Coordinates of C-alpha atoms and ligand atoms in Angstrom, one line a residue:
M5 CA 2.0 2.8 2.3
A6 CA 0.2 5.6 0.1
L7 CA 2.8 8.2 1.3
A8 CA 5.9 6.2 0.3
G9 CA 8.0 8.3 -2.5
K10 CA 5.6 11.2 -2.3
N11 CA 7.5 14.6 -2.4
I12 CA 5.8 16.6 0.1
V13 CA 6.2 20.3 0.6
I14 CA 5.6 21.1 4.1
A15 CA 4.8 25.2 4.3
V16 CA 5.4 26.4 8.0
C17 CA 4.1 29.7 8.9
G18 CA 4.7 31.9 11.7
S19 CA 2.6 30.4 14.5
I20 CA 3.5 29.1 17.9
A21 CA 2.1 25.8 16.8
A22 CA 5.0 25.5 14.3
Y23 CA 7.0 23.2 17.1
K24 CA 4.3 20.6 16.2
I25 CA 5.7 20.2 12.5
A26 CA 9.0 18.5 13.7
S27 CA 6.9 15.4 14.9
L28 CA 4.6 15.5 11.5
I29 CA 8.2 15.7 9.4
R30 CA 9.5 12.6 11.5
L31 CA 6.1 10.6 11.0
L32 CA 6.3 11.6 7.0
V33 CA 10.2 10.5 6.8
K34 CA 9.2 7.3 8.5
A35 CA 6.6 6.5 6.0
D36 CA 9.2 7.2 3.3
A37 CA 7.9 10.3 2.2
Q38 CA 10.3 13.0 0.5
V39 CA 9.9 15.9 2.7
N40 CA 10.8 19.7 1.7
V41 CA 10.2 22.3 3.9
I42 CA 9.4 26.0 3.0
M43 CA 9.1 28.4 6.0
S44 CA 8.1 32.0 6.1
K45 CA 10.7 34.5 8.2
E46 CA 8.0 34.8 11.0
A47 CA 8.1 30.8 11.3
T48 CA 11.9 30.8 12.0
A49 CA 11.1 32.5 15.2
F50 CA 9.1 29.7 16.8
I51 CA 11.2 26.6 15.4
T52 CA 14.7 26.5 13.6
P53 CA 15.3 25.8 10.1
L54 CA 18.1 23.6 11.4
T55 CA 15.7 21.3 13.3
L56 CA 13.6 20.9 10.3
S57 CA 16.1 20.2 7.9
T58 CA 17.7 17.7 10.0
L59 CA 14.4 15.7 10.4
S60 CA 13.4 16.1 6.7
K61 CA 17.1 15.6 5.7
N62 CA 16.8 18.2 3.1
P63 CA 17.5 22.2 3.0
V64 CA 15.1 24.4 4.3
L65 CA 14.0 27.3 2.1
I66 CA 13.0 30.7 3.2
D67 CA 13.7 33.5 0.7
Y68 CA 13.6 33.6 -3.0
Y69 CA 17.1 33.3 -2.9
Q70 CA 20.1 31.7 -0.7
P71 CA 21.5 34.7 1.5
N72 CA 25.2 33.0 1.2
T73 CA 25.4 32.1 -2.4
G74 CA 22.7 34.2 -4.1
E75 CA 21.4 31.2 -5.7
W76 CA 17.6 31.6 -6.7
N77 CA 15.1 29.1 -5.0
N78 CA 12.9 28.4 -8.1
H79 CA 9.4 28.6 -6.7
V80 CA 7.7 27.3 -9.8
E81 CA 10.1 24.0 -9.8
I82 CA 9.6 23.6 -6.1
A83 CA 5.6 23.5 -6.5
L84 CA 5.8 21.6 -9.9
N85 CA 8.1 18.7 -8.1
A86 CA 5.5 18.6 -5.4
D87 CA 3.0 15.8 -5.1
Y88 CA 1.1 17.6 -2.3
I89 CA 1.9 21.2 -0.4
V90 CA 0.6 21.1 3.1
V91 CA 0.7 24.6 4.7
A92 CA 0.9 23.7 8.4
P93 CA 0.4 25.7 10.6
A94 CA -1.5 27.8 8.3
T95 CA -2.0 31.4 10.2
A96 CA -4.7 33.6 9.3
N97 CA -2.4 36.0 7.7
T98 CA -1.0 33.4 5.1
I99 CA -4.3 32.1 4.8
A100 CA -5.8 35.4 3.7
K101 CA -2.8 36.1 1.3
M102 CA -3.6 32.5 -0.3
A103 CA -7.2 33.5 -0.6
N104 CA -6.5 36.7 -2.5
G105 CA -3.4 35.8 -4.6
L106 CA -0.9 37.7 -2.7
C107 CA 3.0 36.6 -3.0
D108 CA 5.4 38.4 -0.6
N109 CA 7.3 35.2 0.4
L110 CA 8.8 32.2 -1.3
L111 CA 5.7 30.2 0.7
T112 CA 3.1 31.8 -1.0
A113 CA 4.7 32.0 -4.3
V114 CA 5.1 28.3 -4.3
Y115 CA 1.2 28.0 -3.5
L116 CA 0.5 30.1 -6.1
S117 CA 2.6 28.1 -8.6
A118 CA 1.1 24.7 -7.6
K119 CA -0.7 22.5 -9.7
C120 CA -0.8 19.6 -7.0
P121 CA -3.4 19.1 -4.3
V122 CA -2.8 21.8 -1.4
L123 CA -3.9 20.8 2.0
F124 CA -3.9 23.5 4.8
A125 CA -4.1 23.1 8.4
P126 CA -4.9 26.3 10.2
A127 CA -3.7 27.5 13.6
M128 CA -5.0 30.5 15.5
D129 CA -6.5 31.9 18.1
L130 CA -10.4 31.1 18.6
D131 CA -11.8 34.7 17.7
M132 CA -9.7 35.0 14.8
W133 CA -10.7 31.7 13.8
K134 CA -14.3 32.6 14.1
H135 CA -14.0 36.2 12.3
P136 CA -16.2 36.4 9.3
S137 CA -13.1 37.3 7.1
T138 CA -11.2 34.1 8.0
Q139 CA -14.0 31.9 7.3
A140 CA -14.7 33.8 4.0
N141 CA -10.9 33.3 3.1
I142 CA -11.2 29.4 4.2
S143 CA -14.4 29.0 1.9
K144 CA -12.6 30.8 -1.2
L145 CA -9.6 28.5 -0.5
S146 CA -12.0 25.5 -0.3
S147 CA -13.6 26.8 -3.7
Y148 CA -10.4 26.7 -5.4
G149 CA -10.2 23.1 -4.4
N150 CA -7.7 23.4 -1.5
I151 CA -8.3 20.9 1.3
L152 CA -8.9 21.9 4.9
I153 CA -7.5 19.9 7.5
P154 CA -9.7 21.2 10.4
P155 CA -8.5 22.6 13.5
G156 CA -8.8 21.1 16.9
N157 CA -10.9 22.4 19.9
G158 CA -9.3 22.8 23.3
E159 CA -6.5 25.2 24.9
L160 CA -5.0 27.7 22.9
A161 CA -1.6 29.4 23.6
S162 CA -3.5 32.6 24.5
G163 CA -4.9 30.5 27.3
L164 CA -8.3 30.8 25.8
V165 CA -10.3 27.6 25.2
G166 CA -12.0 26.9 21.8
E167 CA -11.6 26.1 18.3
G168 CA -8.4 27.0 16.2
R169 CA -5.4 24.3 17.7
L170 CA -3.6 23.1 15.0
A171 CA -4.5 19.6 14.2
E172 CA -2.1 17.4 16.2
P173 CA 0.7 15.7 13.9
E174 CA -0.8 12.2 14.0
E175 CA -4.3 13.6 12.8
I176 CA -2.4 15.6 10.1
M177 CA -0.6 12.6 9.1
N178 CA -3.8 10.2 9.3
F179 CA -5.6 12.8 6.7
L180 CA -2.8 12.7 4.6
V181 CA -2.5 9.0 4.3
K182 CA -6.3 8.7 3.6
F183 CA -6.4 11.7 1.3
S184 CA -3.4 10.0 -0.8
A185 CA -5.0 6.6 -0.6
Q186 CA -8.0 7.8 -2.3
E187 CA -6.0 8.7 -5.3
L188 CA -4.5 5.4 -5.6
P189 CA -6.1 3.1 -8.4
L190 CA -7.2 0.4 -6.1
S191 CA -8.4 2.2 -3.3
G192 CA -11.6 1.2 -1.6
K193 CA -10.9 -2.3 -3.3
K194 CA -10.6 -5.5 -0.9
A195 CA -8.2 -8.1 -2.1
L196 CA -7.6 -11.8 -0.9
V197 CA -4.3 -13.4 -1.6
S198 CA -3.2 -16.8 -0.8
A199 CA 0.6 -17.4 -0.7
G200 CA 3.3 -20.4 0.6
P201 CA 2.6 -24.1 0.9
T202 CA 0.6 -26.0 3.1
Y203 CA 1.5 -29.0 5.4
E204 CA -0.6 -32.0 5.8
A205 CA 0.0 -33.6 9.1
I206 CA 0.9 -37.5 8.9
D207 CA 1.6 -37.7 12.6
P208 CA 2.4 -35.1 15.3
V209 CA 6.0 -34.8 13.9
R210 CA 5.4 -35.6 10.1
F211 CA 3.8 -33.8 7.3
I212 CA 3.5 -33.8 3.4
G213 CA 4.5 -30.4 2.1
N214 CA 6.3 -28.7 -0.6
H215 CA 9.2 -26.1 -1.3
S216 CA 7.0 -22.9 -1.9
S217 CA 8.5 -20.1 -0.2
G218 CA 5.2 -17.8 -0.3
K219 CA 7.4 -15.3 -1.8
M220 CA 5.5 -14.7 -4.9
G221 CA 2.1 -14.1 -3.0
Y222 CA 3.9 -11.8 -0.4
A223 CA 5.0 -9.8 -3.4
I224 CA 1.6 -9.7 -4.7
A225 CA 0.1 -8.6 -1.4
R226 CA 2.6 -6.0 -0.9
Q227 CA 2.0 -4.6 -4.4
L228 CA -1.8 -4.5 -4.0
E229 CA -1.2 -2.5 -0.8
I230 CA 0.8 -0.3 -2.4
L231 CA -1.7 0.3 -5.0
G232 CA -4.3 1.2 -2.3
A233 CA -6.2 -2.1 -1.7
D234 CA -7.2 -3.4 1.5
V235 CA -5.3 -6.6 1.7
T236 CA -5.9 -10.0 3.8
L237 CA -3.1 -12.3 2.8
V238 CA -3.7 -16.4 3.8
S239 CA -0.4 -17.8 4.2
G240 CA 0.5 -21.1 4.7
P241 CA 3.9 -21.8 6.7
S242 CA 6.5 -19.2 5.6
S243 CA 9.6 -17.8 6.9
L244 CA 9.0 -14.3 5.4
K245 CA 7.9 -11.3 7.5
A246 CA 4.1 -10.4 7.5
P247 CA 3.9 -7.2 4.9
D248 CA 3.3 -4.1 6.6
R249 CA -0.3 -2.9 6.7
V250 CA -1.6 -6.3 5.2
H251 CA -3.9 -8.5 7.5
T252 CA -2.1 -11.7 7.4
I253 CA -3.7 -14.8 8.5
S254 CA -1.3 -17.8 9.2
V255 CA -2.9 -21.3 8.4
T256 CA -1.2 -24.6 8.2
S257 CA -3.1 -27.2 6.1
A258 CA -5.3 -27.0 3.1
A259 CA -8.4 -27.1 5.1
E260 CA -7.4 -24.4 7.5
M261 CA -6.5 -22.2 3.9
L262 CA -9.8 -23.1 2.6
N263 CA -11.8 -22.0 5.6
A264 CA -9.8 -18.6 6.1
C265 CA -10.3 -17.9 2.1
E266 CA -14.1 -18.7 2.5
T267 CA -14.5 -16.4 5.2
Y268 CA -12.7 -13.4 2.9
F269 CA -13.8 -14.3 -0.3
E270 CA -17.2 -12.8 0.0
D271 CA -16.1 -9.1 0.5
A272 CA -13.1 -9.3 -2.0
D273 CA -13.1 -7.6 -5.0
I274 CA -9.7 -9.1 -6.1
V275 CA -8.6 -12.8 -5.3
V276 CA -5.2 -13.9 -6.0
M277 CA -4.4 -17.6 -5.3
S278 CA -0.8 -18.0 -5.5
A279 CA -0.6 -20.8 -3.0
A280 CA 0.8 -24.3 -3.5
V281 CA -1.8 -26.1 -1.9
A282 CA -1.1 -29.7 -1.1
D283 CA -3.4 -31.9 -3.6
Y284 CA -3.7 -34.7 -1.1
T285 CA -3.9 -34.9 2.6
P286 CA -3.7 -38.1 4.9
V287 CA -6.8 -39.8 5.3
E288 CA -5.9 -40.4 9.0
V289 CA -3.7 -38.2 11.2
A290 CA -1.9 -40.8 13.5
T291 CA -2.3 -39.5 17.0
Q292 CA 1.2 -40.8 18.1
K293 CA 4.4 -40.7 16.2
I294 CA 4.5 -43.4 13.7
K295 CA 7.3 -46.0 14.6
K296 CA 9.3 -47.4 11.9
K297 CA 8.5 -51.4 11.8
E298 CA 8.0 -52.6 8.0
N299 CA 10.1 -52.3 5.1
E300 CA 7.5 -50.7 3.2
F301 CA 5.1 -48.4 4.4
S302 CA 2.4 -46.6 2.9
I303 CA -0.1 -43.7 3.6
E304 CA -3.6 -43.3 2.2
L305 CA -4.5 -40.0 1.0
K306 CA -7.4 -38.0 -0.1
K307 CA -7.6 -35.2 -2.2
T308 CA -8.0 -31.8 -0.6
A309 CA -10.5 -29.3 -2.0
D310 CA -9.4 -27.3 -4.8
I311 CA -9.7 -23.7 -3.1
L312 CA -9.4 -21.7 -6.4
A313 CA -12.0 -24.3 -8.1
T314 CA -14.2 -23.8 -4.9
L315 CA -13.7 -20.0 -5.0
G316 CA -14.4 -19.9 -8.9
A317 CA -17.8 -21.7 -8.6
K318 CA -19.0 -18.9 -6.2
K319 CA -17.2 -15.8 -8.2
R320 CA -19.5 -12.9 -8.7
E321 CA -19.5 -11.0 -11.8
K322 CA -17.7 -8.0 -10.4
Q323 CA -14.9 -10.3 -8.5
L324 CA -11.7 -10.7 -10.2
L325 CA -10.2 -14.4 -9.5
I326 CA -6.7 -14.9 -10.7
G327 CA -4.9 -18.3 -10.4
F328 CA -1.6 -19.7 -10.9
A329 CA -0.4 -22.8 -12.6
L330 CA 2.8 -24.4 -12.3
E331 CA 3.4 -27.0 -15.2
T332 CA 6.2 -29.1 -16.6
N333 CA 4.6 -30.1 -20.2
N334 CA 1.8 -29.1 -22.3
E335 CA 2.2 -25.7 -20.3
L336 CA -0.3 -23.3 -22.4
E337 CA -2.9 -26.1 -22.9
N338 CA -2.8 -27.3 -19.4
A339 CA -2.9 -23.3 -17.9
K340 CA -6.0 -22.4 -20.3
D341 CA -8.0 -25.6 -19.3
K342 CA -7.2 -24.5 -15.6
L343 CA -8.5 -21.0 -16.6
I344 CA -11.8 -22.2 -17.8
R345 CA -12.4 -25.2 -15.5
K346 CA -11.8 -22.9 -12.2
N347 CA -13.6 -19.9 -13.6
L348 CA -10.7 -17.3 -13.5
D349 CA -10.4 -13.9 -15.2
F350 CA -6.6 -14.7 -15.9
I351 CA -4.1 -17.3 -15.2
V352 CA -0.4 -16.8 -14.3
L353 CA 1.6 -19.7 -15.7
N354 CA 5.4 -20.8 -14.4
S355 CA 7.0 -23.2 -16.5
M356 CA 9.1 -25.5 -14.6
Q357 CA 11.3 -25.7 -17.9
D358 CA 12.4 -22.1 -17.5
K359 CA 15.5 -21.6 -15.5
G360 CA 14.9 -19.1 -12.4
A361 CA 11.2 -19.6 -12.4
G362 CA 9.0 -21.2 -9.7
F363 CA 9.5 -22.4 -6.0
A364 CA 12.1 -20.7 -3.5
T365 CA 13.8 -18.6 -6.3
D366 CA 14.1 -14.8 -6.1
T367 CA 12.9 -14.6 -9.7
N368 CA 10.3 -15.8 -12.2
K369 CA 9.1 -16.0 -15.4
V370 CA 5.6 -16.2 -16.3
T371 CA 3.1 -16.1 -19.2
I372 CA -0.4 -14.4 -18.4
I373 CA -3.2 -15.9 -20.2
D374 CA -6.8 -14.3 -20.5
R375 CA -10.3 -15.8 -20.7
S376 CA -10.2 -14.4 -24.3
G377 CA -7.1 -16.6 -25.0
N378 CA -4.7 -13.8 -25.0
T379 CA -1.2 -14.5 -23.9
N380 CA 1.3 -12.5 -22.5
E381 CA 5.1 -13.7 -22.2
F382 CA 7.2 -11.8 -19.5
S383 CA 10.9 -12.0 -19.4
L384 CA 12.7 -13.2 -16.2
K385 CA 12.2 -10.7 -13.5
S386 CA 12.5 -10.3 -9.8
K387 CA 9.2 -11.6 -7.9
E388 CA 8.7 -8.0 -7.2
E389 CA 8.5 -7.0 -10.7
V390 CA 6.5 -10.1 -11.5
A391 CA 3.9 -8.8 -9.0
K392 CA 4.0 -5.5 -10.5
D393 CA 3.2 -6.7 -13.9
I394 CA 0.4 -8.9 -12.6
C395 CA -0.9 -6.2 -10.5
S396 CA -1.1 -3.9 -13.4
I397 CA -3.6 -6.0 -15.3
I398 CA -5.7 -6.3 -12.2
V399 CA -5.7 -2.4 -12.2
K400 CA -6.6 -2.4 -16.0
L401 CA -9.6 -4.9 -15.2
S402 CA -10.6 -3.4 -11.9
Ligands
CTP510 N1 -5.1 -24.3 -5.8 C1 -5.8 -24.3 -4.8 N2 -6.5 -25.4 -4.2 C2 -5.7 -26.5 -4.4 C3 -4.9 -26.7 -5.5 C4 -4.6 -25.6 -6.2 O1 -6.3 -23.2 -4.7 N3 -6.1 -27.5 -3.5 C5 -4.9 -23.4 -6.7 C6 -3.3 -22.7 -6.7 O2 -3.2 -21.9 -5.7 C7 -3.0 -22.1 -7.9 C8 -3.9 -23.1 -9.0 O3 -4.8 -23.7 -8.2 O4 -3.4 -20.9 -8.1 C9 -3.3 -24.1 -9.9 O5 -2.7 -25.0 -8.8 P1 -1.9 -26.4 -9.5 O6 -1.4 -27.1 -8.4 O7 -1.1 -26.0 -10.5 O8 -3.1 -27.2 -10.3 P2 -4.1 -28.2 -10.0 O9 -5.4 -27.4 -10.3 O10 -3.9 -28.8 -8.7 O11 -3.9 -29.2 -11.1 P3 -2.6 -30.3 -11.4 O12 -1.8 -30.8 -9.8 O13 -3.4 -31.4 -12.2 O14 -1.6 -29.6 -12.2

């Protein structure tokens, strides 16, 4: 989620719509944002600082100094620490002050000190909203690079009906999520990730599979989403929870995985195939459970399609294609061969000789090899950290 970890200052002005800010703060805190609230004195008549400090989990600041301790609330520091400032509800009065550089309270002083994006969500009666001076102030704020979250149309506190209603908390939240996503390095990019094992049915109760947990692929899908990509994860059987905000498609066999990957490949800008796909599948799947009879028993197998190589053959110039190689011997040589053979941009090599690397562990030790033959050897790390390393190369190449 684009807002996770962001420091968001909510500047609340004196409007009846201030009550809506309680819900907005809850939504932001739920999205793992850090929320700091500043209020004008007038705002405290409409909603209590206690409500907003409890919901935001941070003290609410109103004055230049704390009345009890006399401690100074450093407006410059508050502004510089913020990733975004959201003035909501923004009254006609505060909008006018912001447009003209007045700073007669902490809220406007923080605004004037800000270097981060400032968004403002007006709330006022329809005639105040329509007034040419308000409209001129809003144009002025837009010309300074401040971002307007447009008011809604509907019933107003005055009983009149028209434009001027504070945007609903969900609308402000969606606006912020979209705004923040635009700033992420992979925003606007579509990513396709494969993960986990595949199970190749032998009969209704048995299959050929492997020990892949899906952890590496899920971590990559999560990281790509954090970086702003629109991610589709094609997962073989795995006990892991589908990552939030990732379009997850569950498949069982290699043939199903190929089918799903081919469907999403066309539109994908970034493709990471980390699944441990079965290389062979039974020629025939018994319709009934196979009974034990003879001492020796064999199953005829045929090769599955190599999904990565199939996609590599179709790859367009602008698409990034990344594969994995799990090797036990001649690691570098084999991985380089796969990189070329499958037409990849880079390959992530796990050596089975490295302790803590490979299947079903929480850690991995990888070497990344690119098309120019550059090799980058990483230390043993958690799979989340390895995913970050892989994704930072993806960001550089995107
Ligand atoms: N892969 C795939 N489809 C397959 C087999 C592998 O998409 N049927 C992908 C994996 O997701 C991985 C890469 O190919 O990204 C390497 O897989 P690996 O099994 O290590 O290599 P293979 O090409 O199967 O070669 P070998 O078994 O000889 O090592």
